[in-house]
């Protein structure tokens, strides 16, 4: 799995949660909201498994970002803001 996908999933969960006004969301909370087991979220965010398309769609819908952005972009937290960058290697 791409390093960017796992870090993007983690950064979206921790730094960009519109339903909680940008406060961090735990893996347990997210697993309840998305219907994905907490162990799977842990494995996805740490690059220990390949994400299913359903997992990526769930993240995409919940966080309001595109599937392409999750798979091919780079989300980074800098200066108190979650920024999105195009992946130059794409």
Backbone as a chain_set.jsonl record, in Angstrom:
{"seq": "XXXXXXXXXXXXXXXXXXXXXXXXXXXXXXXXXXXXXXXXXXXXXXXXXXXXXXXXXXXXXXXXXXXXXXXXXXXXXXXXXXXXXXXXXX", "coords": {"N": [[0.846, -1.182, 0.0], [0.437, 2.235, -0.674], [2.514, 4.622, 0.868], [1.495, 7.138, 1.11], [-1.313, 6.798, 1.089], [-1.899, 5.5, 3.547], [-0.881, 7.4, 5.395], [-2.426, 9.59, 4.632], [-5.024, 8.729, 5.326], [-4.752, 8.547, 8.108], [-4.049, 11.241, 8.752], [-6.339, 12.604, 7.875], [-8.24, 11.598, 9.679], [-7.222, 12.458, 12.175], [-6.719, 15.25, 11.966], [-8.728, 16.549, 10.489], [-11.826, 16.804, 10.995], [-14.851, 17.404, 10.203], [-17.351, 17.003, 11.391], [-16.889, 17.145, 14.042], [-15.963, 19.642, 14.446], [-13.216, 20.026, 13.693], [-11.766, 18.647, 15.659], [-9.771, 16.023, 17.035], [-10.437, 12.654, 16.106], [-10.947, 9.521, 17.466], [-9.692, 6.228, 16.654], [-11.499, 4.327, 17.45], [-13.951, 5.76, 17.648], [-14.235, 6.507, 14.941], [-14.427, 4.002, 13.75], [-16.927, 3.135, 14.625], [-18.575, 5.022, 13.377], [-18.087, 4.622, 10.656], [-18.486, 1.943, 10.314], [-16.43, 0.158, 10.119], [-14.19, -2.236, 11.353], [-12.224, -1.499, 14.272], [-9.64, -2.542, 14.428], [-9.055, -2.887, 11.741], [-8.974, -0.22, 10.846], [-6.731, 0.641, 12.271], [-4.778, -1.0, 11.041], [-4.982, -0.085, 8.38], [-4.173, 2.618, 8.619], [-1.573, 2.315, 9.386], [-0.322, 1.12, 7.315], [-0.411, -1.657, 7.109], [-2.111, -3.266, 5.729], [-3.846, -3.682, 2.613], [-6.053, -1.249, 1.435], [-9.552, -1.742, 1.042], [-11.777, -0.958, -1.629], [-14.221, -0.117, -0.648], [-13.535, 0.792, 1.899], [-12.02, 3.079, 1.301], [-13.936, 4.586, -0.032], [-15.735, 5.012, 2.087], [-14.181, 6.634, 3.851], [-13.815, 8.779, 2.097], [-16.443, 9.789, 1.683], [-17.216, 10.393, 4.346], [-15.3, 12.323, 5.175], [-15.506, 14.172, 3.187], [-13.85, 14.379, 0.902], [-12.162, 13.693, -2.232], [-11.814, 10.446, -3.786], [-9.58, 10.194, -5.411], [-7.932, 12.167, -4.268], [-7.347, 10.998, -1.784], [-5.991, 8.672, -2.577], [-3.949, 9.524, -4.337], [-2.987, 12.023, -3.629], [-1.389, 14.224, -1.212], [-1.835, 14.668, 2.122], [-0.993, 16.896, 4.585], [-0.224, 18.089, 7.828], [0.348, 21.286, 8.758], [1.437, 24.122, 10.455], [-0.947, 24.392, 11.966], [-2.925, 23.793, 10.133], [-4.593, 21.595, 7.911], [-3.211, 20.698, 5.024], [-3.446, 20.144, 1.474], [-1.675, 18.538, -1.084], [-0.698, 18.068, -4.467], [0.525, 14.984, -5.628], [3.765, 14.837, -6.693], [4.92, 12.687, -7.969], [3.045, 11.368, -9.374]], "CA": [[0.0, 0.0, 0.0], [1.181, 3.483, -0.759], [2.763, 5.345, 2.12], [0.613, 8.299, 1.149], [-2.689, 6.422, 1.437], [-2.004, 5.267, 4.992], [-0.711, 8.667, 6.125], [-3.589, 10.421, 4.329], [-6.147, 8.265, 6.148], [-4.472, 8.946, 9.501], [-4.128, 12.703, 8.872], [-7.745, 13.011, 7.77], [-8.926, 11.267, 10.945], [-6.716, 13.229, 13.318], [-6.676, 16.706, 11.81], [-9.817, 17.139, 9.724], [-13.077, 16.131, 11.304], [-15.858, 18.465, 10.14], [-18.491, 16.733, 12.262], [-16.495, 17.48, 15.41], [-15.337, 20.959, 14.365], [-11.775, 19.889, 13.571], [-11.086, 18.009, 16.781], [-9.319, 14.676, 16.696], [-11.395, 11.565, 16.2], [-10.201, 8.297, 17.753], [-9.959, 5.105, 15.756], [-12.716, 3.677, 17.943], [-15.089, 6.581, 17.211], [-14.354, 6.41, 13.493], [-14.889, 2.656, 13.395], [-18.379, 3.111, 14.854], [-19.254, 5.87, 12.392], [-17.923, 4.089, 9.304], [-18.818, 0.524, 10.265], [-15.201, -0.578, 9.835], [-13.587, -2.632, 12.639], [-11.124, -0.644, 14.743], [-8.366, -3.169, 14.062], [-8.818, -2.618, 10.321], [-8.556, 1.181, 10.753], [-5.338, 0.667, 12.724], [-3.949, -1.614, 10.002], [-4.986, 0.812, 7.218], [-3.41, 3.823, 8.916], [-0.171, 1.97, 9.589], [0.183, 0.482, 6.114], [-0.278, -3.092, 7.32], [-3.01, -3.98, 4.82], [-4.271, -2.925, 1.432], [-7.436, -0.809, 1.656], [-10.619, -2.134, 0.123], [-12.388, 0.227, -2.229], [-15.27, 0.318, 0.271], [-12.899, 1.569, 2.977], [-11.649, 4.387, 0.765], [-15.193, 5.306, -0.274], [-16.252, 5.437, 3.396], [-13.385, 7.79, 4.264], [-14.089, 9.865, 1.153], [-17.762, 10.357, 1.981], [-17.237, 10.939, 5.701], [-14.474, 13.529, 5.292], [-15.827, 15.094, 2.114], [-12.725, 14.525, -0.026], [-12.292, 12.757, -3.343], [-11.04, 9.203, -3.73], [-8.281, 10.514, -6.017], [-7.118, 12.897, -3.292], [-6.872, 10.042, -0.778], [-5.061, 7.709, -3.174], [-2.837, 10.088, -5.1], [-2.552, 13.303, -3.088], [-0.651, 14.197, 0.048], [-2.388, 15.518, 3.168], [-0.018, 17.163, 5.632], [-0.624, 19.053, 8.843], [1.408, 22.294, 8.933], [1.04, 25.418, 11.014], [-2.327, 24.364, 12.429], [-3.854, 23.618, 9.015], [-4.415, 20.402, 7.101], [-3.011, 21.115, 3.635], [-3.449, 19.105, 0.448], [-0.718, 18.756, -2.16], [-0.676, 17.081, -5.55], [1.706, 14.133, -5.555], [4.583, 15.104, -7.882], [5.332, 11.424, -8.59], [1.905, 10.779, -10.066]], "C": [[0.888, 1.241, 0.0], [1.336, 4.106, 0.624], [1.804, 6.521, 2.242], [-0.813, 7.923, 1.537], [-2.809, 6.249, 2.941], [-1.842, 6.571, 5.778], [-1.873, 9.615, 5.845], [-4.781, 10.023, 5.184], [-5.969, 8.698, 7.598], [-4.62, 10.46, 9.674], [-5.556, 13.21, 8.744], [-8.475, 12.752, 9.082], [-8.498, 12.199, 12.07], [-6.932, 14.73, 13.162], [-7.856, 17.331, 11.083], [-11.108, 16.385, 9.987], [-14.196, 17.163, 11.341], [-17.032, 18.244, 11.084], [-18.181, 17.049, 13.721], [-15.751, 18.812, 15.457], [-13.815, 20.883, 14.493], [-11.079, 19.39, 14.827], [-10.74, 16.583, 16.381], [-10.426, 13.657, 16.931], [-10.583, 10.296, 16.462], [-10.544, 7.215, 16.733], [-11.249, 4.403, 16.16], [-13.964, 4.439, 17.499], [-15.32, 6.438, 15.711], [-14.862, 5.038, 13.067], [-16.398, 2.524, 13.591], [-19.112, 3.879, 13.763], [-19.189, 5.29, 10.98], [-18.332, 2.623, 9.177], [-17.636, -0.344, 9.852], [-14.592, -0.973, 11.178], [-12.376, -1.769, 12.997], [-9.768, -1.24, 14.369], [-8.032, -2.92, 12.592], [-8.363, -1.159, 10.118], [-7.097, 1.322, 11.181], [-4.406, 0.142, 11.626], [-3.875, -0.733, 8.748], [-4.063, 2.004, 7.449], [-1.918, 3.552, 9.104], [0.424, 1.199, 8.411], [0.349, -1.013, 6.214], [-1.218, -3.924, 6.454], [-3.377, -3.065, 3.659], [-5.726, -2.52, 1.629], [-8.384, -1.364, 0.598], [-11.221, -0.854, -0.441], [-13.497, 0.772, -1.333], [-14.734, 1.151, 1.426], [-12.582, 2.983, 2.499], [-12.894, 5.227, 0.477], [-15.771, 5.82, 1.035], [-15.512, 6.66, 3.912], [-13.723, 9.004, 3.403], [-15.409, 10.564, 1.469], [-17.762, 11.04, 3.345], [-16.481, 12.263, 5.802], [-14.694, 14.521, 4.161], [-14.662, 15.387, 1.175], [-12.875, 13.496, -1.138], [-11.428, 11.512, -3.126], [-9.651, 9.439, -4.322], [-7.37, 11.24, -5.035], [-6.55, 11.952, -2.239], [-5.771, 9.154, -1.362], [-3.815, 8.337, -3.78], [-2.326, 11.429, -4.587], [-1.75, 13.116, -1.82], [-1.315, 15.183, 0.999], [-1.341, 15.665, 4.257], [-0.553, 18.229, 6.57], [0.55, 19.991, 9.077], [0.806, 23.575, 9.482], [-0.44, 25.468, 11.384], [-3.363, 24.151, 11.347], [-3.542, 22.307, 8.299], [-4.369, 20.832, 5.638], [-3.035, 19.911, 2.711], [-2.479, 19.497, -0.65], [-0.889, 17.674, -3.215], [0.61, 16.281, -5.401], [2.535, 14.341, -6.813], [4.992, 13.839, -8.618], [4.213, 10.78, -9.384], [2.019, 10.933, -11.547]], "O": [[1.957, 1.262, 0.611], [0.408, 4.111, 1.433], [1.357, 6.859, 3.338], [-1.461, 8.68, 2.259], [-3.728, 6.795, 3.552], [-2.588, 6.818, 6.725], [-2.27, 10.371, 6.731], [-5.477, 10.888, 5.714], [-6.915, 9.157, 8.238], [-5.244, 10.914, 10.633], [-5.941, 14.152, 9.437], [-9.244, 13.596, 9.542], [-9.337, 12.675, 12.835], [-7.289, 15.407, 14.126], [-7.971, 18.557, 11.067], [-11.438, 15.436, 9.275], [-14.467, 17.741, 12.394], [-17.648, 19.211, 11.533], [-19.089, 17.202, 14.538], [-14.999, 19.078, 16.395], [-13.212, 21.588, 15.302], [-9.903, 19.688, 15.034], [-11.361, 16.014, 15.483], [-11.24, 13.796, 17.844], [-9.622, 10.027, 15.741], [-11.56, 7.29, 16.043], [-12.002, 3.937, 15.304], [-14.926, 3.833, 17.026], [-16.454, 6.268, 15.262], [-15.645, 4.931, 12.123], [-17.069, 1.865, 12.797], [-20.153, 3.434, 13.28], [-20.126, 5.449, 10.198], [-18.505, 2.117, 8.068], [-17.81, -1.435, 9.308], [-14.484, -0.127, 12.066], [-11.606, -1.366, 12.125], [-8.845, -0.501, 14.026], [-6.864, -2.761, 12.236], [-7.471, -0.896, 9.312], [-6.32, 2.03, 10.541], [-3.382, 0.753, 11.321], [-2.82, -0.644, 8.12], [-3.266, 2.357, 6.579], [-1.099, 4.464, 8.99], [1.54, 0.688, 8.498], [1.157, -1.595, 5.49], [-1.132, -5.152, 6.446], [-3.233, -1.845, 3.729], [-6.557, -3.366, 1.96], [-8.049, -1.44, -0.584], [-11.178, 0.2, 0.195], [-13.696, 1.985, -1.261], [-15.384, 2.092, 1.88], [-12.843, 3.961, 3.202], [-12.903, 6.435, 0.716], [-16.251, 6.952, 1.092], [-16.137, 7.62, 4.362], [-13.895, 10.113, 3.911], [-15.473, 11.792, 1.515], [-18.263, 12.157, 3.475], [-16.955, 13.209, 6.431], [-14.119, 15.609, 4.179], [-14.506, 16.515, 0.707], [-13.632, 12.535, -0.999], [-10.448, 11.535, -2.381], [-8.658, 8.939, -3.794], [-6.173, 10.962, -4.975], [-5.393, 12.092, -1.844], [-4.748, 8.915, -0.72], [-2.738, 7.741, -3.739], [-1.311, 11.92, -5.08], [-1.466, 11.991, -1.406], [-1.359, 16.383, 0.729], [-0.855, 14.67, 4.794], [-1.248, 19.154, 6.15], [1.612, 19.569, 9.534], [-0.228, 24.041, 9.004], [-1.11, 26.472, 11.142], [-4.557, 24.308, 11.599], [-2.379, 21.953, 8.106], [-5.373, 21.278, 5.084], [-2.69, 18.799, 3.111], [-2.46, 20.645, -1.095], [-1.184, 16.521, -2.904], [1.661, 16.837, -5.085], [2.056, 14.049, -7.909], [5.375, 13.91, -9.786], [4.422, 9.74, -10.008], [1.138, 10.49, -12.283]]}, "num_chains": 1, "name": "protein.A"}
